[in-house]
PDB file of C-alpha atoms in Angstrom:
ATOM      1  CA  MET P  94     -25.381 -21.132  10.093  1.00 52.00           C
ATOM      2  CA  THR P  95     -25.292 -19.621   6.624  1.00 69.00           C
ATOM      3  CA  THR P  96     -22.012 -18.557   5.084  1.00 81.00           C
ATOM      4  CA  GLN P  97     -22.932 -14.926   4.447  1.00 87.00           C
ATOM      5  CA  PRO P  98     -23.219 -13.727   8.084  1.00 91.00           C
ATOM      6  CA  TYR P  99     -20.060 -15.634   8.967  1.00 92.00           C
ATOM      7  CA  LEU P 100     -18.048 -14.143   6.115  1.00 91.00           C
ATOM      8  CA  SER P 101     -19.425 -10.679   6.794  1.00 91.00           C
ATOM      9  CA  ALA P 102     -18.356 -10.882  10.417  1.00 90.00           C
ATOM     10  CA  LEU P 103     -14.854 -11.805   9.310  1.00 94.00           C
ATOM     11  CA  PHE P 104     -14.281  -9.659   6.259  1.00 97.00           C
ATOM     12  CA  SER P 105     -16.872  -6.898   5.941  1.00 97.00           C
ATOM     13  CA  LEU P 106     -15.550  -3.343   6.073  1.00 98.00           C
ATOM     14  CA  GLU P 107     -18.941  -1.706   6.518  1.00 97.00           C
ATOM     15  CA  ASP P 108     -18.733   1.477   8.585  1.00 97.00           C
ATOM     16  CA  ARG P 109     -14.944   1.606   8.130  1.00 98.00           C
ATOM     17  CA  VAL P 110     -13.051   4.464   6.508  1.00 98.00           C
ATOM     18  CA  ALA P 111      -9.939   3.804   4.434  1.00 98.00           C
ATOM     19  CA  LEU P 112      -7.275   6.123   3.067  1.00 98.00           C
ATOM     20  CA  VAL P 113      -5.220   4.716   0.195  1.00 98.00           C
ATOM     21  CA  THR P 114      -2.205   6.577  -1.150  1.00 98.00           C
ATOM     22  CA  GLY P 115      -1.230   5.820  -4.710  1.00 97.00           C
ATOM     23  CA  GLY P 116      -4.784   4.590  -5.087  1.00 97.00           C
ATOM     24  CA  SER P 117      -5.389   5.811  -8.627  1.00 97.00           C
ATOM     25  CA  SER P 118      -3.193   3.276 -10.441  1.00 95.00           C
ATOM     26  CA  GLY P 119      -1.592  -0.134 -10.166  1.00 95.00           C
ATOM     27  CA  ILE P 120      -1.729  -2.090  -6.921  1.00 97.00           C
ATOM     28  CA  GLY P 121      -3.080   0.927  -5.025  1.00 97.00           C
ATOM     29  CA  ARG P 122      -6.067   1.237  -7.320  1.00 98.00           C
ATOM     30  CA  ALA P 123      -6.860  -2.462  -7.028  1.00 98.00           C
ATOM     31  CA  VAL P 124      -6.623  -2.270  -3.241  1.00 98.00           C
ATOM     32  CA  ALA P 125      -8.779   0.868  -3.060  1.00 98.00           C
ATOM     33  CA  GLY P 126     -11.430  -0.860  -5.163  1.00 98.00           C
ATOM     34  CA  ALA P 127     -11.344  -4.003  -3.055  1.00 98.00           C
ATOM     35  CA  LEU P 128     -11.730  -2.106   0.215  1.00 98.00           C
ATOM     36  CA  ALA P 129     -14.563  -0.031  -1.203  1.00 98.00           C
ATOM     37  CA  ARG P 130     -16.421  -3.057  -2.545  1.00 98.00           C
ATOM     38  CA  ALA P 131     -15.977  -4.742   0.850  1.00 98.00           C
ATOM     39  CA  GLY P 132     -17.921  -1.847   2.354  1.00 98.00           C
ATOM     40  CA  ALA P 133     -15.371   0.797   3.359  1.00 98.00           C
ATOM     41  CA  SER P 134     -15.675   4.467   2.528  1.00 98.00           C
ATOM     42  CA  VAL P 135     -12.441   5.098   0.633  1.00 98.00           C
ATOM     43  CA  VAL P 136     -10.394   8.246   0.098  1.00 98.00           C
ATOM     44  CA  VAL P 137      -7.876   7.891  -2.720  1.00 98.00           C
ATOM     45  CA  VAL P 138      -4.784  10.100  -2.529  1.00 98.00           C
ATOM     46  CA  ALA P 139      -2.492  10.576  -5.527  1.00 97.00           C
ATOM     47  CA  ARG P 140      -1.150  13.291  -7.811  1.00 96.00           C
ATOM     48  CA  LYS P 141      -2.990  13.113 -11.139  1.00 96.00           C
ATOM     49  CA  GLU P 142      -6.529  14.440 -11.036  1.00 97.00           C
ATOM     50  CA  VAL P 143      -7.571  12.683 -14.244  1.00 97.00           C
ATOM     51  CA  GLU P 144      -6.665   9.270 -12.848  1.00 97.00           C
ATOM     52  CA  LEU P 145      -8.145  10.110  -9.458  1.00 98.00           C
ATOM     53  CA  THR P 146     -11.433  11.182 -10.984  1.00 98.00           C
ATOM     54  CA  ALA P 147     -11.648   8.058 -13.133  1.00 98.00           C
ATOM     55  CA  THR P 148     -10.961   5.801 -10.148  1.00 98.00           C
ATOM     56  CA  VAL P 149     -13.539   7.416  -7.906  1.00 98.00           C
ATOM     57  CA  GLU P 150     -16.189   7.621 -10.602  1.00 98.00           C
ATOM     58  CA  GLU P 151     -15.774   3.906 -11.284  1.00 97.00           C
ATOM     59  CA  LEU P 152     -16.225   3.104  -7.610  1.00 98.00           C
ATOM     60  CA  LYS P 153     -19.266   5.338  -7.295  1.00 98.00           C
ATOM     61  CA  ALA P 154     -20.795   3.675 -10.341  1.00 98.00           C
ATOM     62  CA  ASP P 155     -20.501   0.384  -8.453  1.00 97.00           C
ATOM     63  CA  GLY P 156     -22.377   1.861  -5.517  1.00 98.00           C
ATOM     64  CA  CYS P 157     -19.309   2.519  -3.372  1.00 98.00           C
ATOM     65  CA  ARG P 158     -18.544   5.548  -1.220  1.00 98.00           C
ATOM     66  CA  ALA P 159     -15.361   7.179  -2.481  1.00 98.00           C
ATOM     67  CA  ALA P 160     -13.584  10.514  -2.676  1.00 98.00           C
ATOM     68  CA  TRP P 161     -10.209  11.737  -3.872  1.00 98.00           C
ATOM     69  CA  VAL P 162      -7.470  14.131  -2.836  1.00 98.00           C
ATOM     70  CA  SER P 163      -4.759  15.350  -5.189  1.00 98.00           C
ATOM     71  CA  ALA P 164      -1.514  15.759  -3.287  1.00 97.00           C
ATOM     72  CA  ASP P 165       2.263  15.874  -3.480  1.00 95.00           C
ATOM     73  CA  LEU P 166       3.539  13.298  -1.005  1.00 98.00           C
ATOM     74  CA  GLY P 167       7.132  14.279  -1.681  1.00 97.00           C
ATOM     75  CA  THR P 168       7.129  17.069   0.907  1.00 97.00           C
ATOM     76  CA  ARG P 169       6.189  17.101   4.568  1.00 98.00           C
ATOM     77  CA  ASP P 170       3.788  19.978   4.026  1.00 98.00           C
ATOM     78  CA  GLY P 171       2.194  18.100   1.144  1.00 98.00           C
ATOM     79  CA  VAL P 172       1.679  14.994   3.249  1.00 98.00           C
ATOM     80  CA  ARG P 173       0.180  16.937   6.135  1.00 98.00           C
ATOM     81  CA  ALA P 174      -2.127  18.885   3.840  1.00 98.00           C
ATOM     82  CA  ALA P 175      -3.278  15.660   2.170  1.00 98.00           C
ATOM     83  CA  ALA P 176      -4.061  14.081   5.532  1.00 98.00           C
ATOM     84  CA  GLU P 177      -6.188  16.988   6.679  1.00 98.00           C
ATOM     85  CA  GLU P 178      -8.008  17.209   3.359  1.00 98.00           C
ATOM     86  CA  ALA P 179      -8.671  13.472   3.339  1.00 98.00           C
ATOM     87  CA  VAL P 180     -10.505  13.436   6.679  1.00 98.00           C
ATOM     88  CA  LYS P 181     -13.010  15.977   5.385  1.00 98.00           C
ATOM     89  CA  ALA P 182     -14.691  13.346   3.198  1.00 98.00           C
ATOM     90  CA  PHE P 183     -15.654  10.619   5.690  1.00 98.00           C
ATOM     91  CA  GLY P 184     -13.821  11.372   8.927  1.00 98.00           C
ATOM     92  CA  GLU P 185     -10.756   9.822  10.521  1.00 98.00           C
ATOM     93  CA  PRO P 186      -9.613   6.619   8.804  1.00 98.00           C
ATOM     94  CA  ASP P 187      -9.682   3.170  10.379  1.00 98.00           C
ATOM     95  CA  ILE P 188      -7.499   1.798   7.569  1.00 99.00           C
ATOM     96  CA  LEU P 189      -4.366   3.373   6.111  1.00 99.00           C
ATOM     97  CA  VAL P 190      -2.788   1.876   2.997  1.00 98.00           C
ATOM     98  CA  ASN P 191       0.542   3.279   1.846  1.00 98.00           C
ATOM     99  CA  SER P 192       0.899   2.305  -1.802  1.00 98.00           C
ATOM    100  CA  ALA P 193       2.267   5.526  -3.317  1.00 97.00           C
ATOM    101  CA  GLY P 194       5.853   5.195  -4.442  1.00 95.00           C
ATOM    102  CA  VAL P 195       8.542   6.322  -6.836  1.00 94.00           C
ATOM    103  CA  ASN P 196      10.802   3.868  -8.626  1.00 91.00           C
ATOM    104  CA  LEU P 197      14.012   5.727  -9.490  1.00 90.00           C
ATOM    105  CA  ARG P 198      16.894   3.298  -9.870  1.00 85.00           C
ATOM    106  CA  PRO P 199      20.045   4.640 -11.495  1.00 89.00           C
ATOM    107  CA  PRO P 200      23.236   2.595 -11.069  1.00 90.00           C
ATOM    108  CA  MET P 201      24.522   2.883  -7.512  1.00 90.00           C
ATOM    109  CA  GLY P 202      27.601   4.797  -8.607  1.00 90.00           C
ATOM    110  CA  GLU P 203      25.369   7.387 -10.256  1.00 92.00           C
ATOM    111  CA  LEU P 204      22.845   7.663  -7.416  1.00 92.00           C
ATOM    112  CA  ALA P 205      22.614  11.379  -6.700  1.00 95.00           C
ATOM    113  CA  GLU P 206      21.385  12.991  -3.512  1.00 96.00           C
ATOM    114  CA  ASP P 207      18.250  14.385  -5.139  1.00 96.00           C
ATOM    115  CA  VAL P 208      17.132  10.901  -6.239  1.00 96.00           C
ATOM    116  CA  TRP P 209      17.876   9.563  -2.761  1.00 96.00           C
ATOM    117  CA  ASP P 210      15.913  12.388  -1.118  1.00 97.00           C
ATOM    118  CA  THR P 211      12.912  12.030  -3.433  1.00 97.00           C
ATOM    119  CA  THR P 212      12.795   8.270  -2.968  1.00 96.00           C
ATOM    120  CA  MET P 213      12.965   8.442   0.809  1.00 97.00           C
ATOM    121  CA  ALA P 214      10.424  11.262   1.009  1.00 98.00           C
ATOM    122  CA  VAL P 215       7.706   9.462  -0.949  1.00 98.00           C
ATOM    123  CA  ASN P 216       8.435   5.817  -0.159  1.00 98.00           C
ATOM    124  CA  LEU P 217       9.353   6.053   3.525  1.00 98.00           C
ATOM    125  CA  GLU P 218       8.801   9.458   5.102  1.00 98.00           C
ATOM    126  CA  ALA P 219       5.238   9.925   3.813  1.00 98.00           C
ATOM    127  CA  PRO P 220       4.102   6.590   5.339  1.00 98.00           C
ATOM    128  CA  PHE P 221       5.821   7.561   8.585  1.00 98.00           C
ATOM    129  CA  LEU P 222       4.099  10.942   8.720  1.00 98.00           C
ATOM    130  CA  LEU P 223       0.700   9.485   7.877  1.00 98.00           C
ATOM    131  CA  GLY P 224       1.188   6.836  10.522  1.00 98.00           C
ATOM    132  CA  GLN P 225       2.042   9.491  13.089  1.00 98.00           C
ATOM    133  CA  ARG P 226      -1.057  11.437  12.103  1.00 98.00           C
ATOM    134  CA  PHE P 227      -3.539   8.552  12.154  1.00 98.00           C
ATOM    135  CA  GLY P 228      -2.020   5.739  14.236  1.00 98.00           C
ATOM    136  CA  PRO P 229      -2.589   7.283  17.678  1.00 98.00           C
ATOM    137  CA  GLY P 230      -6.227   7.998  16.828  1.00 98.00           C
ATOM    138  CA  MET P 231      -6.761   4.420  15.693  1.00 98.00           C
ATOM    139  CA  ALA P 232      -5.242   3.212  18.966  1.00 98.00           C
ATOM    140  CA  GLU P 233      -7.467   5.507  20.976  1.00 98.00           C
ATOM    141  CA  ARG P 234     -10.559   4.179  19.184  1.00 98.00           C
ATOM    142  CA  GLY P 235      -9.408   0.576  19.632  1.00 98.00           C
ATOM    143  CA  TYR P 236      -9.295  -0.431  15.973  1.00 98.00           C
ATOM    144  CA  GLY P 237      -6.914   0.258  13.129  1.00 98.00           C
ATOM    145  CA  ARG P 238      -5.190  -1.318  10.171  1.00 98.00           C
ATOM    146  CA  ILE P 239      -2.000   0.028   8.603  1.00 98.00           C
ATOM    147  CA  ILE P 240      -0.893  -1.703   5.410  1.00 98.00           C
ATOM    148  CA  HIS P 241       2.274  -0.873   3.491  1.00 98.00           C
ATOM    149  CA  ILE P 242       3.092  -2.029  -0.034  1.00 98.00           C
ATOM    150  CA  THR P 243       6.792  -2.858  -0.228  1.00 97.00           C
ATOM    151  CA  SER P 244       8.955  -4.845  -2.649  1.00 94.00           C
ATOM    152  CA  GLN P 245      11.197  -7.859  -3.114  1.00 92.00           C
ATOM    153  CA  GLN P 246      14.017  -5.317  -2.946  1.00 88.00           C
ATOM    154  CA  ALA P 247      13.308  -4.959   0.767  1.00 89.00           C
ATOM    155  CA  HIS P 248      14.740  -8.481   1.133  1.00 91.00           C
ATOM    156  CA  ARG P 249      17.190  -8.973  -1.709  1.00 84.00           C
ATOM    157  CA  ALA P 250      19.180  -6.835  -4.126  1.00 82.00           C
ATOM    158  CA  PHE P 251      18.546  -7.192  -7.857  1.00 76.00           C
ATOM    159  CA  VAL P 252      17.822  -5.041 -10.926  1.00 72.00           C
ATOM    160  CA  GLN P 253      19.613  -2.059  -9.349  1.00 74.00           C
ATOM    161  CA  SER P 254      17.824  -1.860  -6.016  1.00 80.00           C
ATOM    162  CA  GLY P 255      19.599   1.376  -5.099  1.00 90.00           C
ATOM    163  CA  ALA P 256      17.663   3.838  -2.968  1.00 92.00           C
ATOM    164  CA  TYR P 257      14.398   2.097  -3.838  1.00 93.00           C
ATOM    165  CA  GLY P 258      15.397  -1.096  -2.048  1.00 93.00           C
ATOM    166  CA  VAL P 259      16.610   0.873   0.956  1.00 95.00           C
ATOM    167  CA  SER P 260      13.318   2.755   1.201  1.00 96.00           C
ATOM    168  CA  LYS P 261      11.264  -0.430   1.022  1.00 97.00           C
ATOM    169  CA  GLY P 262      13.435  -2.166   3.599  1.00 97.00           C
ATOM    170  CA  GLY P 263      12.939   0.803   5.868  1.00 97.00           C
ATOM    171  CA  LEU P 264       9.189   0.654   5.281  1.00 98.00           C
ATOM    172  CA  GLU P 265       9.035  -2.922   6.520  1.00 98.00           C
ATOM    173  CA  SER P 266      11.001  -1.904   9.603  1.00 98.00           C
ATOM    174  CA  LEU P 267       8.559   0.954  10.096  1.00 98.00           C
ATOM    175  CA  ALA P 268       5.675  -1.523  10.042  1.00 98.00           C
ATOM    176  CA  ARG P 269       7.307  -3.530  12.817  1.00 98.00           C
ATOM    177  CA  SER P 270       7.873  -0.410  14.902  1.00 98.00           C
ATOM    178  CA  GLN P 271       4.271   0.687  14.381  1.00 98.00           C
ATOM    179  CA  ALA P 272       3.067  -2.798  15.287  1.00 98.00           C
ATOM    180  CA  GLU P 273       5.103  -2.747  18.485  1.00 98.00           C
ATOM    181  CA  ALA P 274       3.670   0.628  19.449  1.00 98.00           C
ATOM    182  CA  TRP P 275       0.007   0.223  18.585  1.00 98.00           C
ATOM    183  CA  SER P 276      -0.946  -3.460  18.336  1.00 98.00           C
ATOM    184  CA  PRO P 277      -1.764  -3.654  22.067  1.00 98.00           C
ATOM    185  CA  TYR P 278      -4.532  -1.152  21.305  1.00 98.00           C
ATOM    186  CA  GLY P 279      -6.108  -2.986  18.377  1.00 98.00           C
ATOM    187  CA  VAL P 280      -4.045  -1.539  15.533  1.00 98.00           C
ATOM    188  CA  THR P 281      -2.312  -4.072  13.298  1.00 98.00           C
ATOM    189  CA  CYS P 282       0.522  -3.006  10.985  1.00 98.00           C
ATOM    190  CA  ASN P 283       1.686  -5.236   8.134  1.00 98.00           C
ATOM    191  CA  THR P 284       3.224  -5.126   4.682  1.00 98.00           C
ATOM    192  CA  LEU P 285       2.290  -6.761   1.409  1.00 98.00           C
ATOM    193  CA  VAL P 286       5.350  -7.730  -0.616  1.00 98.00           C
ATOM    194  CA  PRO P 287       4.805  -7.983  -4.385  1.00 96.00           C
ATOM    195  CA  GLY P 288       6.875  -9.873  -6.866  1.00 92.00           C
ATOM    196  CA  PHE P 289       7.083  -8.418 -10.363  1.00 89.00           C
ATOM    197  CA  VAL P 290       3.690  -6.898 -11.109  1.00 91.00           C
ATOM    198  CA  MET P 291       2.626  -5.460 -14.449  1.00 80.00           C
ATOM    199  CA  THR P 292       1.852  -1.910 -13.315  1.00 74.00           C
ATOM    200  CA  PRO P 293       2.870   1.585 -14.489  1.00 70.00           C
ATOM    201  CA  LEU P 294       5.525   1.676 -11.744  1.00 64.00           C
ATOM    202  CA  ASN P 295       7.320  -1.168 -13.531  1.00 65.00           C
ATOM    203  CA  ALA P 296       6.856   0.179 -17.047  1.00 63.00           C
ATOM    204  CA  ARG P 297      10.576   0.326 -17.785  1.00 67.00           C
ATOM    205  CA  LEU P 298      11.168  -3.331 -16.967  1.00 64.00           C
ATOM    206  CA  ALA P 299       7.886  -4.405 -18.545  1.00 66.00           C
ATOM    207  CA  ASN P 300       9.206  -3.178 -21.899  1.00 70.00           C
ATOM    208  CA  ASP P 301      11.895  -5.883 -21.873  1.00 76.00           C
ATOM    209  CA  PRO P 302      10.121  -9.131 -22.940  1.00 82.00           C
ATOM    210  CA  GLU P 303      13.095 -11.346 -22.066  1.00 84.00           C
ATOM    211  CA  LYS P 304      13.309 -10.042 -18.499  1.00 83.00           C
ATOM    212  CA  VAL P 305       9.541 -10.256 -18.063  1.00 85.00           C
ATOM    213  CA  ALA P 306       9.594 -13.895 -19.199  1.00 89.00           C
ATOM    214  CA  ALA P 307      12.563 -14.691 -16.955  1.00 86.00           C
ATOM    215  CA  LEU P 308      10.802 -13.229 -13.912  1.00 86.00           C
ATOM    216  CA  ALA P 309       7.651 -15.207 -14.687  1.00 89.00           C
ATOM    217  CA  ALA P 310       9.731 -18.377 -14.916  1.00 91.00           C
ATOM    218  CA  ARG P 311      11.093 -17.750 -11.418  1.00 89.00           C
ATOM    219  CA  THR P 312       7.611 -17.932  -9.900  1.00 93.00           C
ATOM    220  CA  MET P 313       5.895 -21.146  -8.877  1.00 94.00           C
ATOM    221  CA  VAL P 314       2.638 -20.308 -10.656  1.00 94.00           C
ATOM    222  CA  GLY P 315       4.311 -19.505 -13.964  1.00 94.00           C
ATOM    223  CA  ARG P 316       3.259 -15.907 -14.416  1.00 94.00           C
ATOM    224  CA  ASN P 317       3.978 -12.413 -13.200  1.00 93.00           C
ATOM    225  CA  GLY P 318       1.608 -10.611 -10.890  1.00 94.00           C
ATOM    226  CA  LEU P 319      -1.427  -8.494 -11.665  1.00 95.00           C
ATOM    227  CA  ALA P 320      -2.759  -5.660  -9.543  1.00 96.00           C
ATOM    228  CA  GLU P 321      -5.917  -7.593  -8.744  1.00 97.00           C
ATOM    229  CA  ASP P 322      -3.859 -10.357  -7.113  1.00 97.00           C
ATOM    230  CA  PHE P 323      -3.618  -8.086  -4.057  1.00 98.00           C
ATOM    231  CA  GLU P 324      -7.324  -7.529  -3.506  1.00 98.00           C
ATOM    232  CA  GLY P 325      -8.018 -10.500  -1.254  1.00 98.00           C
ATOM    233  CA  ALA P 326      -4.898 -10.041   0.855  1.00 98.00           C
ATOM    234  CA  ALA P 327      -5.702  -6.366   1.352  1.00 98.00           C
ATOM    235  CA  VAL P 328      -9.273  -7.051   2.479  1.00 98.00           C
ATOM    236  CA  PHE P 329      -7.968  -9.715   4.861  1.00 98.00           C
ATOM    237  CA  LEU P 330      -5.421  -7.351   6.425  1.00 98.00           C
ATOM    238  CA  ALA P 331      -7.989  -4.549   6.658  1.00 98.00           C
ATOM    239  CA  SER P 332     -10.662  -6.681   8.308  1.00 98.00           C
ATOM    240  CA  HIS P 333     -11.387  -8.329  11.627  1.00 97.00           C
ATOM    241  CA  ALA P 334     -10.057 -11.585  10.171  1.00 98.00           C
ATOM    242  CA  SER P 335      -6.453 -10.378  10.602  1.00 98.00           C
ATOM    243  CA  ALA P 336      -6.772  -9.248  14.229  1.00 98.00           C
ATOM    244  CA  TYR P 337      -3.919 -11.564  15.329  1.00 98.00           C
ATOM    245  CA  VAL P 338      -1.621 -10.787  12.388  1.00 98.00           C
ATOM    246  CA  THR P 339       0.736  -7.877  12.930  1.00 98.00           C
ATOM    247  CA  GLY P 340       4.304  -6.849  12.211  1.00 98.00           C
ATOM    248  CA  GLN P 341       4.416  -9.265   9.276  1.00 98.00           C
ATOM    249  CA  SER P 342       5.664  -9.105   5.701  1.00 98.00           C
ATOM    250  CA  ILE P 343       3.217 -11.125   3.612  1.00 98.00           C
ATOM    251  CA  PHE P 344       4.541 -12.099   0.188  1.00 97.00           C
ATOM    252  CA  VAL P 345       2.053 -11.962  -2.670  1.00 97.00           C
ATOM    253  CA  ASP P 346       4.435 -13.024  -5.397  1.00 95.00           C
ATOM    254  CA  GLY P 347       3.390 -16.347  -6.910  1.00 95.00           C
ATOM    255  CA  GLY P 348       6.184 -18.067  -5.025  1.00 94.00           C
ATOM    256  CA  LEU P 349       8.963 -15.991  -6.610  1.00 92.00           C
ATOM    257  CA  SER P 350      10.662 -15.394  -3.265  1.00 92.00           C
ATOM    258  CA  VAL P 351      10.884 -19.088  -2.336  1.00 89.00           C
ATOM    259  CA  HIS P 352      11.659 -20.609  -5.758  1.00 74.00           C
TER     260      HIS P 352
END
């Protein structure tokens, strides 16, 4: 037996459709690219049309099938409109990746209701609404993969976790609830948990060299994360290879969480 047919049977995403929120930058963009290059038709959902266009054009240049939808995931109407627009490109998704997020972290004593509401809307409610829209259809078809991108702050409080940590903790609980509901029908639901990753979402912290070095020193591999570190894990969770993995929080953090 040659390796190629075996690996394709495990990991190929040919004939699958993926929707990736926050897919025009950072971890989301790396994941969208990985799924597309593994064979999936990918719809990238984010706000900025310039970044969306650049992402999709890069994927198309590599021979991938990709499309984009510009959307505001901070409102229920925006999420619903994005979902309906996304299915126009390639049909109902088999894979849903929730990577879009906001990282607003004022000191807890200064945490205002508007920051709380915005954080929960984008980081937790949008994934819930998208899951409600697409999860039942995945279950009916007998195959689905829901992948959330969370944070160390879902498990421990540091660098002013605030509402952000609460939203990410809730997102991991959502994954377990979705897994309980839909895994019997072939839909797995898991989260990828980053350490500190050099992405635009972490720009504020990345501008502090001492903190960046201290976080790298806490890992077991001696460096902070890069967006591309999530590509393999995302393809695994999106593919047949992960059929018996569900309701899990999988840390992709260089060992930071166990140091």
